[in-house]
mmCIF file of C-alpha atoms in Angstrom:
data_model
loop_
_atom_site.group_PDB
_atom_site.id
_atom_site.type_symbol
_atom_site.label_atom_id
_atom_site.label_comp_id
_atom_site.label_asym_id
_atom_site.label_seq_id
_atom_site.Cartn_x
_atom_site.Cartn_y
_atom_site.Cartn_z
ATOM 1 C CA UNK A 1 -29.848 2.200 36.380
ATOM 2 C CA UNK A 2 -26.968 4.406 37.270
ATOM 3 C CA UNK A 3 -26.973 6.390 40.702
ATOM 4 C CA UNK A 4 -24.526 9.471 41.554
ATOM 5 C CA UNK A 5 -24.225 10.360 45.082
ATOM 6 C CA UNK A 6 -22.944 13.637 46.274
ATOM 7 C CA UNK A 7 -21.303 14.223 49.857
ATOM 8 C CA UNK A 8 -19.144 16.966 51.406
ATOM 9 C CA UNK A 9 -15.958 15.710 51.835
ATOM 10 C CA UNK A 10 -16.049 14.888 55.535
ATOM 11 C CA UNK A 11 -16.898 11.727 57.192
ATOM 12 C CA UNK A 12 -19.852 13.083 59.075
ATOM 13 C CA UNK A 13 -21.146 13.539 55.771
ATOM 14 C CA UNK A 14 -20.507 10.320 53.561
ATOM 15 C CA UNK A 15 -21.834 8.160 56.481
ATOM 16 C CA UNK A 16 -25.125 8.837 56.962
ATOM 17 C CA UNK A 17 -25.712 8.392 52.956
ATOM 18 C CA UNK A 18 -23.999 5.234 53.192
ATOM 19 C CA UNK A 19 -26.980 2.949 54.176
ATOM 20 C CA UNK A 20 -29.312 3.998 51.108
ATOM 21 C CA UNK A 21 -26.677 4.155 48.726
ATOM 22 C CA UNK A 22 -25.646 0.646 49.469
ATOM 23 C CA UNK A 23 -29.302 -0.715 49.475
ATOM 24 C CA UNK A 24 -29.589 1.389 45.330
ATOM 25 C CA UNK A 25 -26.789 -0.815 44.810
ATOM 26 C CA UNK A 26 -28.192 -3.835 46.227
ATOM 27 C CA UNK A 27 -31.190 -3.127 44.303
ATOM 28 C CA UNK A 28 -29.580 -3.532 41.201
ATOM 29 C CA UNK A 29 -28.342 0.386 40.553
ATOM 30 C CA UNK A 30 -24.450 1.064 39.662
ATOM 31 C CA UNK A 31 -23.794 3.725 42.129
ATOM 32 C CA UNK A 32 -20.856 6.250 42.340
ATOM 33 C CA UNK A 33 -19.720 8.453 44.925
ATOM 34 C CA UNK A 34 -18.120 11.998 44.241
ATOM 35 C CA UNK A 35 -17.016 12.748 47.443
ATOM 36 C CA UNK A 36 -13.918 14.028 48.734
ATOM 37 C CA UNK A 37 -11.046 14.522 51.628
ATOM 38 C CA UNK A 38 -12.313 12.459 54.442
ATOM 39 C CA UNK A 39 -15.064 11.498 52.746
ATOM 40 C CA UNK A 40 -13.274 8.987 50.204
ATOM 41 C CA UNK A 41 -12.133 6.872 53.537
ATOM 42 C CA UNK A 42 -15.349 6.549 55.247
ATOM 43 C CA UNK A 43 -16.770 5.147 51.943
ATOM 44 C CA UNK A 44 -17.387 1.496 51.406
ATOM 45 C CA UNK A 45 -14.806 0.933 48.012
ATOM 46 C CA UNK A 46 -18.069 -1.363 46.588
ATOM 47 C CA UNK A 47 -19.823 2.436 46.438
ATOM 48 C CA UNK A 48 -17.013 3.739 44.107
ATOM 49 C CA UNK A 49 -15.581 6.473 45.903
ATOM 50 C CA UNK A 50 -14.306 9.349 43.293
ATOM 51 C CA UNK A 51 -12.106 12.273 44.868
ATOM 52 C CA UNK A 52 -13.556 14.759 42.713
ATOM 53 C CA UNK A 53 -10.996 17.415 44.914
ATOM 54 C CA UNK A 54 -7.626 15.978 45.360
ATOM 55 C CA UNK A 55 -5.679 17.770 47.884
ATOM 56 C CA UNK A 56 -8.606 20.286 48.690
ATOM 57 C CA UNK A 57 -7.836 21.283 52.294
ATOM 58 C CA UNK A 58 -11.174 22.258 54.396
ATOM 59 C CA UNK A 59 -9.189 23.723 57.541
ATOM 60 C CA UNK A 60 -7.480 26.672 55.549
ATOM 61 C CA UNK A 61 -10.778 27.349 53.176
ATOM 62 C CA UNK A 62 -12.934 27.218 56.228
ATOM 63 C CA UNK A 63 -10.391 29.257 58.496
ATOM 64 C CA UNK A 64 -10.101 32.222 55.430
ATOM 65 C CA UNK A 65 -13.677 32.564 55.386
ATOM 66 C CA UNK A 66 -14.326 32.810 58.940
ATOM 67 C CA UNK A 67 -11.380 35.552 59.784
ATOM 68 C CA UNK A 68 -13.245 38.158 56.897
ATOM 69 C CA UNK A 69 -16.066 37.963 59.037
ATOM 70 C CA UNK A 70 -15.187 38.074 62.618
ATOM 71 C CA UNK A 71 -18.807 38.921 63.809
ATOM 72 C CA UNK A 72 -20.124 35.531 61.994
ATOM 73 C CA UNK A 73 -17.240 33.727 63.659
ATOM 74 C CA UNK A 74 -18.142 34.458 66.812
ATOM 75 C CA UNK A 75 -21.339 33.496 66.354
ATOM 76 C CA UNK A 76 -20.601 30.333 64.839
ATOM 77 C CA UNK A 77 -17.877 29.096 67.350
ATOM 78 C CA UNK A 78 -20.809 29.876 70.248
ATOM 79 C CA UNK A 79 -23.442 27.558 67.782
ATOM 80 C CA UNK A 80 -25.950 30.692 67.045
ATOM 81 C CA UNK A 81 -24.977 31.714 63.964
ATOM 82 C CA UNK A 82 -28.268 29.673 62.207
ATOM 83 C CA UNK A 83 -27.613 28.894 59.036
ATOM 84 C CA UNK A 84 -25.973 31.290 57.227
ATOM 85 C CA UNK A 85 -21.931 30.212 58.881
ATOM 86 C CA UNK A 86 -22.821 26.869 57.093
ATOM 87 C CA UNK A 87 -24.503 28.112 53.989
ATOM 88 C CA UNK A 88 -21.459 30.277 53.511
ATOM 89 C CA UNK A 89 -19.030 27.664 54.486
ATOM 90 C CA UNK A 90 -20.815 24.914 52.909
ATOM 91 C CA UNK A 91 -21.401 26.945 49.309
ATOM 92 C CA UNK A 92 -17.922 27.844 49.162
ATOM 93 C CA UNK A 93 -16.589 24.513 49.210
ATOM 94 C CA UNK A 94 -19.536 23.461 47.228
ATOM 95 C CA UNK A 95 -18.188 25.694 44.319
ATOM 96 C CA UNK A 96 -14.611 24.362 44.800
ATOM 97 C CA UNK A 97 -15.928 20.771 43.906
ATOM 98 C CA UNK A 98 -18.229 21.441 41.553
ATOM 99 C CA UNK A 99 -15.997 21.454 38.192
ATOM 100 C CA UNK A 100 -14.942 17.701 39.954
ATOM 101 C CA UNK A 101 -18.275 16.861 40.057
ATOM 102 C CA UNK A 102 -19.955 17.804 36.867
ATOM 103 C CA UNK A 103 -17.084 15.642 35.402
ATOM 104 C CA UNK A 104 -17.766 12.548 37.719
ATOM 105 C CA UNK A 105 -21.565 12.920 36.616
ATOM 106 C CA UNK A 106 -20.677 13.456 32.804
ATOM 107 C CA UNK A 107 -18.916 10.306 32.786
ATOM 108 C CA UNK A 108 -21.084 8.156 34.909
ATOM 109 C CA UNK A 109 -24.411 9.818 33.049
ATOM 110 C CA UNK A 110 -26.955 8.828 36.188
ATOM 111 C CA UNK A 111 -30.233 8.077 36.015
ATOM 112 C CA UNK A 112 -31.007 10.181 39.919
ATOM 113 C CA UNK A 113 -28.879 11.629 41.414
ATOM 114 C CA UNK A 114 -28.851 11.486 45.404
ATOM 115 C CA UNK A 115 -27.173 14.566 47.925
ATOM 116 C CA UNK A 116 -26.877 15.388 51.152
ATOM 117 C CA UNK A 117 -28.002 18.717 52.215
ATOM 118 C CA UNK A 118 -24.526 20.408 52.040
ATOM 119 C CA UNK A 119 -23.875 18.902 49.213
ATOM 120 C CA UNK A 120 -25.632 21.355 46.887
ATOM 121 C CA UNK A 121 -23.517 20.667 43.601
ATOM 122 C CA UNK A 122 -25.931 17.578 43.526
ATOM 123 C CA UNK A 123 -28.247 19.850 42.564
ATOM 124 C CA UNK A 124 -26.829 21.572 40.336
ATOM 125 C CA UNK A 125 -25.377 18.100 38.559
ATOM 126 C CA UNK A 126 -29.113 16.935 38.737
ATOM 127 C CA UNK A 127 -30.442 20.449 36.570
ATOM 128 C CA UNK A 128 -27.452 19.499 34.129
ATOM 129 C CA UNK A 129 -28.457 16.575 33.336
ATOM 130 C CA UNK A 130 -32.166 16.750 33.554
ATOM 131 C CA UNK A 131 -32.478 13.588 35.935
ATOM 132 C CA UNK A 132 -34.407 13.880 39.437
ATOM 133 C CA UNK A 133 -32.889 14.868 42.417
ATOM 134 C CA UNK A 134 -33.243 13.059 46.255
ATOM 135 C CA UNK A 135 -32.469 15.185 48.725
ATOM 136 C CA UNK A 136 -31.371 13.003 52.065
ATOM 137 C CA UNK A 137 -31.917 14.439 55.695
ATOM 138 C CA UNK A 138 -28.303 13.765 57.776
ATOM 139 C CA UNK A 139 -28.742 15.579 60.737
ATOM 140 C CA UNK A 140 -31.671 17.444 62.889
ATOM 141 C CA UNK A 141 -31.494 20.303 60.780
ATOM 142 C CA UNK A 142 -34.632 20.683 58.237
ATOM 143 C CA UNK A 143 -33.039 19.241 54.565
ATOM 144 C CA UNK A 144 -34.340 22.310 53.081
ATOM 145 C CA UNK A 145 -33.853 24.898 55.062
ATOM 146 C CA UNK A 146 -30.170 23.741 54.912
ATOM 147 C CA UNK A 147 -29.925 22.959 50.634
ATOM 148 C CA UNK A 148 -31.505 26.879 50.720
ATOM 149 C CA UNK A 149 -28.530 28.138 52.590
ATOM 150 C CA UNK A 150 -25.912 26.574 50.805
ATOM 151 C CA UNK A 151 -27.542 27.465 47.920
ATOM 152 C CA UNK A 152 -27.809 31.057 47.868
ATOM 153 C CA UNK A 153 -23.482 31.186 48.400
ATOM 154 C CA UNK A 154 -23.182 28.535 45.699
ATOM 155 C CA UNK A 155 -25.723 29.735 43.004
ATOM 156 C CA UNK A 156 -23.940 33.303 42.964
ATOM 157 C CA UNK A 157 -20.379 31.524 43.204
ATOM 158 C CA UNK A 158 -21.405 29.578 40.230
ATOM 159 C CA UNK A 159 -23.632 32.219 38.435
ATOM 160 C CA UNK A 160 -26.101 30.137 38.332
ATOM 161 C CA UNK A 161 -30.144 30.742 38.329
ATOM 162 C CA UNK A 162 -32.967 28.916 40.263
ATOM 163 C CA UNK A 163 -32.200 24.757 40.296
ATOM 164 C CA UNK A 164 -35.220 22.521 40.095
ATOM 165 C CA UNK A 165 -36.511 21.619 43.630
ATOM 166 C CA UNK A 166 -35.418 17.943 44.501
ATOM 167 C CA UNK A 167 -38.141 15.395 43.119
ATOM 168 C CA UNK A 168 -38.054 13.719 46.471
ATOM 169 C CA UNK A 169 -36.662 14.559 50.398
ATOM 170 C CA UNK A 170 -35.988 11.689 52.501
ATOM 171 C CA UNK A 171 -35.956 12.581 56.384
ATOM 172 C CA UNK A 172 -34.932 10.813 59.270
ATOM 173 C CA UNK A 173 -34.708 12.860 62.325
ATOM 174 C CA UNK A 174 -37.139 11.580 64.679
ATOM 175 C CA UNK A 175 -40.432 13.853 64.507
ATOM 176 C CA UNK A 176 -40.559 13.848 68.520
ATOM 177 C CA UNK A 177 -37.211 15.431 68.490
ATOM 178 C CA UNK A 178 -37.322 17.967 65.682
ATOM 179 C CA UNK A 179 -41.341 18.059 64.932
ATOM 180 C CA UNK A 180 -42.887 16.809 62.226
ATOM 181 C CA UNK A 181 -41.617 17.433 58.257
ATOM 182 C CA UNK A 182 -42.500 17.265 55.114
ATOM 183 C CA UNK A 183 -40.692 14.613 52.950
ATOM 184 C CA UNK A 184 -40.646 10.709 53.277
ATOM 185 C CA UNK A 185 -39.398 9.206 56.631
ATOM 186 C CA UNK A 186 -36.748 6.607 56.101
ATOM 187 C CA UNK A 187 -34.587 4.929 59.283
ATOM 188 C CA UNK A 188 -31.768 6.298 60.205
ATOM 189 C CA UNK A 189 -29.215 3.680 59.929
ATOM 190 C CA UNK A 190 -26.080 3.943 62.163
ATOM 191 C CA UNK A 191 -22.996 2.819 59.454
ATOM 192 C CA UNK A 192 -19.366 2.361 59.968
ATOM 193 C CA UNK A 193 -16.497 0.711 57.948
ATOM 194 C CA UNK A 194 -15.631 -3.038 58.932
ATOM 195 C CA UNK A 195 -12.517 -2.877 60.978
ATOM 196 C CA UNK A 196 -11.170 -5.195 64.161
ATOM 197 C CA UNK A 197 -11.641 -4.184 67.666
ATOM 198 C CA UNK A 198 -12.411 -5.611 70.992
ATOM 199 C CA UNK A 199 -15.410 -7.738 71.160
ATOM 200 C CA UNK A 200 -15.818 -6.462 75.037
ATOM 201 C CA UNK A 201 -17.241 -3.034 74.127
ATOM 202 C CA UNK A 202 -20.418 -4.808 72.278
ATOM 203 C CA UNK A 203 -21.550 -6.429 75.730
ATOM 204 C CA UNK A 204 -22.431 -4.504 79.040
ATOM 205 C CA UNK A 205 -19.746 -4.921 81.400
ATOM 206 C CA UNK A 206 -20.370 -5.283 85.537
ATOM 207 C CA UNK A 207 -20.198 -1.219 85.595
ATOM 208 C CA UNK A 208 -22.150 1.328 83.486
ATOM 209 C CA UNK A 209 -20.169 2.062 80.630
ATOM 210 C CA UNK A 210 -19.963 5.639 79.577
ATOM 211 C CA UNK A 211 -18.698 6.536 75.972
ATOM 212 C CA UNK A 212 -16.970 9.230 75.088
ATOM 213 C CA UNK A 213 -16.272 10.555 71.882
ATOM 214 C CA UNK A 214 -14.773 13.338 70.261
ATOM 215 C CA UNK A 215 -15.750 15.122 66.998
ATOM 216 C CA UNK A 216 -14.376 13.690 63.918
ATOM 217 C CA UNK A 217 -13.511 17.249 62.535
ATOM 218 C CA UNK A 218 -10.894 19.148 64.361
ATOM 219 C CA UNK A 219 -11.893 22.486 66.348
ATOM 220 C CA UNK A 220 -10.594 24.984 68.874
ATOM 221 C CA UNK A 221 -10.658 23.126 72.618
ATOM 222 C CA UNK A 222 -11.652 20.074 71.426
ATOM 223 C CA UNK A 223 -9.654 18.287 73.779
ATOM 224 C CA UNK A 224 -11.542 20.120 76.947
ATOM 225 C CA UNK A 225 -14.474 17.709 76.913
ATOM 226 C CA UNK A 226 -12.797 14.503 77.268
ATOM 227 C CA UNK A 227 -9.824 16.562 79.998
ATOM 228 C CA UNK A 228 -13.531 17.173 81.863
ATOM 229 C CA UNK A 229 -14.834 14.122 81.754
ATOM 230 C CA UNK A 230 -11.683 12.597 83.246
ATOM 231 C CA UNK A 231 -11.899 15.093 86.298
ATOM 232 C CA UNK A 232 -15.546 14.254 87.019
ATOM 233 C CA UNK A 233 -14.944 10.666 86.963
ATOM 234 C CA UNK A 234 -12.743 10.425 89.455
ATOM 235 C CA UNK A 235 -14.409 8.732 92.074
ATOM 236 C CA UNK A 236 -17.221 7.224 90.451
ATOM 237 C CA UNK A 237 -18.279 3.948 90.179
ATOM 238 C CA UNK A 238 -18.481 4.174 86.524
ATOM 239 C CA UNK A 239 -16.514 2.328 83.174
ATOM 240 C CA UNK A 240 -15.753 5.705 81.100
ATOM 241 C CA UNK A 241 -13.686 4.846 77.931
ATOM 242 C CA UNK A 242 -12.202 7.417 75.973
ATOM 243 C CA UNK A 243 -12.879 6.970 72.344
ATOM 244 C CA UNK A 244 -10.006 8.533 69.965
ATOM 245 C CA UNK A 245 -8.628 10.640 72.712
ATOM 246 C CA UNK A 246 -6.343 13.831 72.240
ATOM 247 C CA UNK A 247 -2.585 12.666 72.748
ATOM 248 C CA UNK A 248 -2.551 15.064 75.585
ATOM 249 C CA UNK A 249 -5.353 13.286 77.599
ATOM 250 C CA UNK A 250 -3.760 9.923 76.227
ATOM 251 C CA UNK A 251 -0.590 10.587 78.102
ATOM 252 C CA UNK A 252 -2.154 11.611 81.391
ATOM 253 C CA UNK A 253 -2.350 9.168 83.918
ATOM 254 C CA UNK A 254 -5.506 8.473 84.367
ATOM 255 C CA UNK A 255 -7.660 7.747 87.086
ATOM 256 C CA UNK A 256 -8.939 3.901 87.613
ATOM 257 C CA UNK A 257 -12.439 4.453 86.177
ATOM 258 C CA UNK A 258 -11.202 5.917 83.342
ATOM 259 C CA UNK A 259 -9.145 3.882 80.310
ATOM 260 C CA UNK A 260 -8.850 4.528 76.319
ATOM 261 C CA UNK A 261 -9.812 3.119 73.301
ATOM 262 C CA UNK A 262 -8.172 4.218 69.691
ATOM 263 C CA UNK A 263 -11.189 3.250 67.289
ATOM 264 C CA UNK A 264 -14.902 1.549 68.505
ATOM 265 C CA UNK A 265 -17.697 1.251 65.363
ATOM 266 C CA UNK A 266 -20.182 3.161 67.372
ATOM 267 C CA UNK A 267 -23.249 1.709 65.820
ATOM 268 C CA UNK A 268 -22.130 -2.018 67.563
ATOM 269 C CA UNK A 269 -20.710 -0.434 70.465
ATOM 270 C CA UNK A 270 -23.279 2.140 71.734
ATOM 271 C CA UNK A 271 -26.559 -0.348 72.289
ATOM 272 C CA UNK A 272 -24.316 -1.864 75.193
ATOM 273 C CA UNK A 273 -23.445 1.508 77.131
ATOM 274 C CA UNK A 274 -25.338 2.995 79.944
ATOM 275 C CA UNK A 275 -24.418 6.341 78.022
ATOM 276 C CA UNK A 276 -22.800 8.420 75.609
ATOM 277 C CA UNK A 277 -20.437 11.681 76.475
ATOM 278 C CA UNK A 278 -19.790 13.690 72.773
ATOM 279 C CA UNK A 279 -19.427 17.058 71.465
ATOM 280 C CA UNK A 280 -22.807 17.166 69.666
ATOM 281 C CA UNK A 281 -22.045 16.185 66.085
ATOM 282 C CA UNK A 282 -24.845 14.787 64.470
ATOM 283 C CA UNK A 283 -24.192 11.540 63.585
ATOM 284 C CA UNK A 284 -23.239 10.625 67.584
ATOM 285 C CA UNK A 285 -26.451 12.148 68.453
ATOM 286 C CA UNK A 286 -28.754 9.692 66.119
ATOM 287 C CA UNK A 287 -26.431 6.847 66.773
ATOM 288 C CA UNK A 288 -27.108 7.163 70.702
ATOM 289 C CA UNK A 289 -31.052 8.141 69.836
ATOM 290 C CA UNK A 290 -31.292 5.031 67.245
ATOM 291 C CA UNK A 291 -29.806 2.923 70.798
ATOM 292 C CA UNK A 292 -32.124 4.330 72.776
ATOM 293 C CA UNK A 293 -28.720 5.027 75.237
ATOM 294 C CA UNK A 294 -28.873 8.666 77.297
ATOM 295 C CA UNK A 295 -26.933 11.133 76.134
ATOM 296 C CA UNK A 296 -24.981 14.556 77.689
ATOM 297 C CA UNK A 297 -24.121 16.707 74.510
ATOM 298 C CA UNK A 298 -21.339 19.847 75.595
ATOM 299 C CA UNK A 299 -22.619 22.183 73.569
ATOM 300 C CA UNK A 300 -20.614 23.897 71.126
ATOM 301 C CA UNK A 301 -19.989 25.422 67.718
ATOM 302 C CA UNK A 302 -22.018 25.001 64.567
ATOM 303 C CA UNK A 303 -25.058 22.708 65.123
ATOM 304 C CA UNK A 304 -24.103 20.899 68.103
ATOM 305 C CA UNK A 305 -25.978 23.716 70.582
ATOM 306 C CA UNK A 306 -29.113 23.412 68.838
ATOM 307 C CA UNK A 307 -28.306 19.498 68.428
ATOM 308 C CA UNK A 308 -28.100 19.231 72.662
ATOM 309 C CA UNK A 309 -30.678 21.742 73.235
ATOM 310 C CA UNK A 310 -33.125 19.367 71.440
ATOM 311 C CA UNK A 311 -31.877 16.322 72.896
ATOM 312 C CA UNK A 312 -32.291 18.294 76.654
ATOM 313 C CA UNK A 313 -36.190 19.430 75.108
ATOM 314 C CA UNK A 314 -36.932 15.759 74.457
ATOM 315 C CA UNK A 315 -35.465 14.342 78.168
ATOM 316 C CA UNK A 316 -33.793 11.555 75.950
ATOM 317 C CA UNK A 317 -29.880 13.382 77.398
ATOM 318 C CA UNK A 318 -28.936 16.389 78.955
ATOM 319 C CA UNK A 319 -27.323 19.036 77.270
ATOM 320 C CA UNK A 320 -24.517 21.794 78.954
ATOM 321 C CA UNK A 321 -21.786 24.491 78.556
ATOM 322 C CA UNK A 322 -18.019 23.829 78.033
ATOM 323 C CA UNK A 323 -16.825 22.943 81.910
ATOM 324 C CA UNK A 324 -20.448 21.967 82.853
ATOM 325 C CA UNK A 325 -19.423 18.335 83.414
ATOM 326 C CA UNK A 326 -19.919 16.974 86.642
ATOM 327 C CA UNK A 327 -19.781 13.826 88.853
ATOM 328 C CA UNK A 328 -23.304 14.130 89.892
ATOM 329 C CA UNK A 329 -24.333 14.622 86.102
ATOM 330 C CA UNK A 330 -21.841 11.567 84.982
ATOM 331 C CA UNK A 331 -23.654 9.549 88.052
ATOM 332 C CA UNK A 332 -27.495 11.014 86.793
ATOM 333 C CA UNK A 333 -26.735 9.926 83.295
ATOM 334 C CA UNK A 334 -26.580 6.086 83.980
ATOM 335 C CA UNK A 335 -28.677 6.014 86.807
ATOM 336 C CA UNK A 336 -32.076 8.317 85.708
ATOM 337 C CA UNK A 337 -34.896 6.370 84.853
ATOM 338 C CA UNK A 338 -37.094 9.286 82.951
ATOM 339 C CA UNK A 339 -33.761 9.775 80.516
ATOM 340 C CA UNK A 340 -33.754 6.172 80.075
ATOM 341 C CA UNK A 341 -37.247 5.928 79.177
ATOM 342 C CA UNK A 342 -37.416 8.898 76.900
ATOM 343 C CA UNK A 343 -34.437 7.519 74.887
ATOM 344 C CA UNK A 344 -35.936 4.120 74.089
ATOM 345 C CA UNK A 345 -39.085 6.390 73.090
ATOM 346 C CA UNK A 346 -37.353 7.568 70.658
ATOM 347 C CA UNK A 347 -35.400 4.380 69.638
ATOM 348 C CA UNK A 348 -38.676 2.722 68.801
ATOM 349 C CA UNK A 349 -39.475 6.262 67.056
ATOM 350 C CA UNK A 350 -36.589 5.393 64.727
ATOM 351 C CA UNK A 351 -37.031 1.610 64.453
ATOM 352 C CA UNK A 352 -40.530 2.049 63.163
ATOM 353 C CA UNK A 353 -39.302 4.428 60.427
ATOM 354 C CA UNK A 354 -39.374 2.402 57.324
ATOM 355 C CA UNK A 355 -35.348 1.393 56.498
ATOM 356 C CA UNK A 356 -33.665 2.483 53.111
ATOM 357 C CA UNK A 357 -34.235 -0.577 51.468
ATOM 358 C CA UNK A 358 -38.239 -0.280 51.512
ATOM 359 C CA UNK A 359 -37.750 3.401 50.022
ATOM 360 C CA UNK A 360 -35.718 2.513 46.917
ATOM 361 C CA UNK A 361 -38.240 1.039 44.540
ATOM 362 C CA UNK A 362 -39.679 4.827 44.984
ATOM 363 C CA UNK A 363 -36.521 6.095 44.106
ATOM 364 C CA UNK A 364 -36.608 4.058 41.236
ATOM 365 C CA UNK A 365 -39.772 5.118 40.032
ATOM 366 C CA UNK A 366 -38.615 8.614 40.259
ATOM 367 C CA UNK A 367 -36.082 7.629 38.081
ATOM 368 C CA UNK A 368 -38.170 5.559 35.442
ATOM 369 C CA UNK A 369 -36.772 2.430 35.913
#
């Protein structure tokens, strides 16, 4: 049984695909991963990470793109451009790895192969083939909605026709969050690579530890959230660590609630934090959901408005505006019992989805093994 996973080539796309593909393999399934960029460092090397795109740069493709069409820029940097800034985006770069990974999939000949929703050249390596498809949910965006996006830039780039629908969707945002979708739940499992770091961020300290983390893909005034958080804390009785932060805030002195941290694995850190301070990517957002740990999402570009407005809708964080940040709102994060209990809701939403391992012998089946 031989398994080809597709991701984007960005680390916020490899590791939500992580979990499952490491339970095919576990199962018994050779599994390789065409990936790229980013993407071939956030991958476990027992996954067999193949750069189907060496030296494909994402900044200049993505920053060409956006300057032909000012109007969509705009509308993407403010997070209401829906989804056709990513389908373009997305499609585009789709077609640039595609010849990459038609080859990866004509010499690994799987028996499925498994994508991510931006990832529509899995589909397209699925048709080619004539194996099933399994489309996998990574973010609070509807799988579907998003494949159809990419789609209709990639299809044209690649003069292609209708694909085959995938023979399966797996989805894992939490229905009290998003609503309730067609497909088959599976857990969303929180994965990060194995690396050292200090023990004393996976146990609650003696003050309420707020996270905060910066996006893992670089953007215009990304720096401003974690420059904000160190002027509200000021005065605070709080622990606020700075995960990753901008050399600029690095070299600031800060004030005594506030210190840094290069690199935490989130899924082993967050459970002992009183919150979590990020820019709205997706994976941070069901990493502090899965914890059942409060939230405040600045809302930005791309998904990460609609990400915080639905954490805000669901009481399980609080969502605001670039400069929104305050001492009262650090203070109400730790200390408000109705975001505290809507979070666990949710984390015991998650843990009762069933985990990747208990949907595989499905997969399986789809595959006719």
């Amino acid at each position: 049984m031989r398994v080809l996973v597709v991701a984007s080539p960005l680390t916020g796309h490899v590791l939500p695909l992580v979990p499952l593909a490491l339970a095919l393999r576990d199962a018994g399934a050779e599994v390789l991963v065409a990936t790229a960029g980013d993407g071939i460092a956030s991958c476990p090397p027992e996954l067999s990470p193949t750069d189907v795109a060496p030296g494909l740069r994402l900044g200049p493709l993505f920053g060409r793109l956006m300057l032909r069409r000012p109007l969509l820029a705009r509308r993407e940097m403010a997070g209401r451009g829906g989804t056709t800034g990513v389908g373009l985006l997305f499609g585009t770069l789709g077609a640039r790895m595609a010849d990459g990974v038609l080859a990866a999939a004509d010499r690994h000949r799987p028996d499925l192969v498994v994508h991510e929703s931006l990832a529509p050249t899995g589909a397209e390596a699925a048709a080619r083939l004539g194996v099933p498809s399994v489309l996998v949910e990574g973010n609070l965006y509807d799988a579907e909605v998003l494949l159809a996006a990419a789609l209709g830039t990639y299809r044209p780039a690649r003069g292609l026709g209708e694909l085959p629908p995938p023979a399966r969707v797996l989805t894992s945002a939490p229905p009290s969050v998003v609503g309730t979708r067609a497909g088959t739940p599976v857990r969303f499992v929180p994965w990060t690579p194995d690396r050292p770091f200090d023990a004393e961020f996976s146990r609650p300290g003696p003050r309420p530890r707020v996270l905060v983390s910066r996006s893992t893909v670089a953007s215009p005034g990304s720096d401003r959230l974690m420059r904000d958080v160190v002027a509200a804390a000021a005065g605070t009785d709080l622990d606020v660590v700075l995960v990753r932060p901008d050399r600029r805030v690095a070299r600031r002195r800060l004030p005594p609630p506030v210190r840094t941290a290069d690199w935490l694995p989130f899924p082993r850190v967050v459970p002992a934090a009183a919150a979590v301070v990020h820019h709205g990517g997706a994976g941070t957002v069901l990493t502090a959901l899965a914890a059942g740990v409060p939230q405040l999402v600045v809302r930005g570009a791309g998904d990460r408005r609609t990400n915080g407005d639905l954490i805000a809708i669901r009481g399980a964080g609080v969502a605001v505006d670039p400069g929104g940040i305050t001492p009262a709102l650090l203070e109400r994060l730790v200390s408000d019992p109705d975001l505290a209990a809507a979070a666990r809701g949710v984390a015991a939403e998650i843990a009762a989805m069933p985990p990747p391992a208990d949907v595989v012998p499905g997969l399986l089946e789809l595959a006719g093994r």
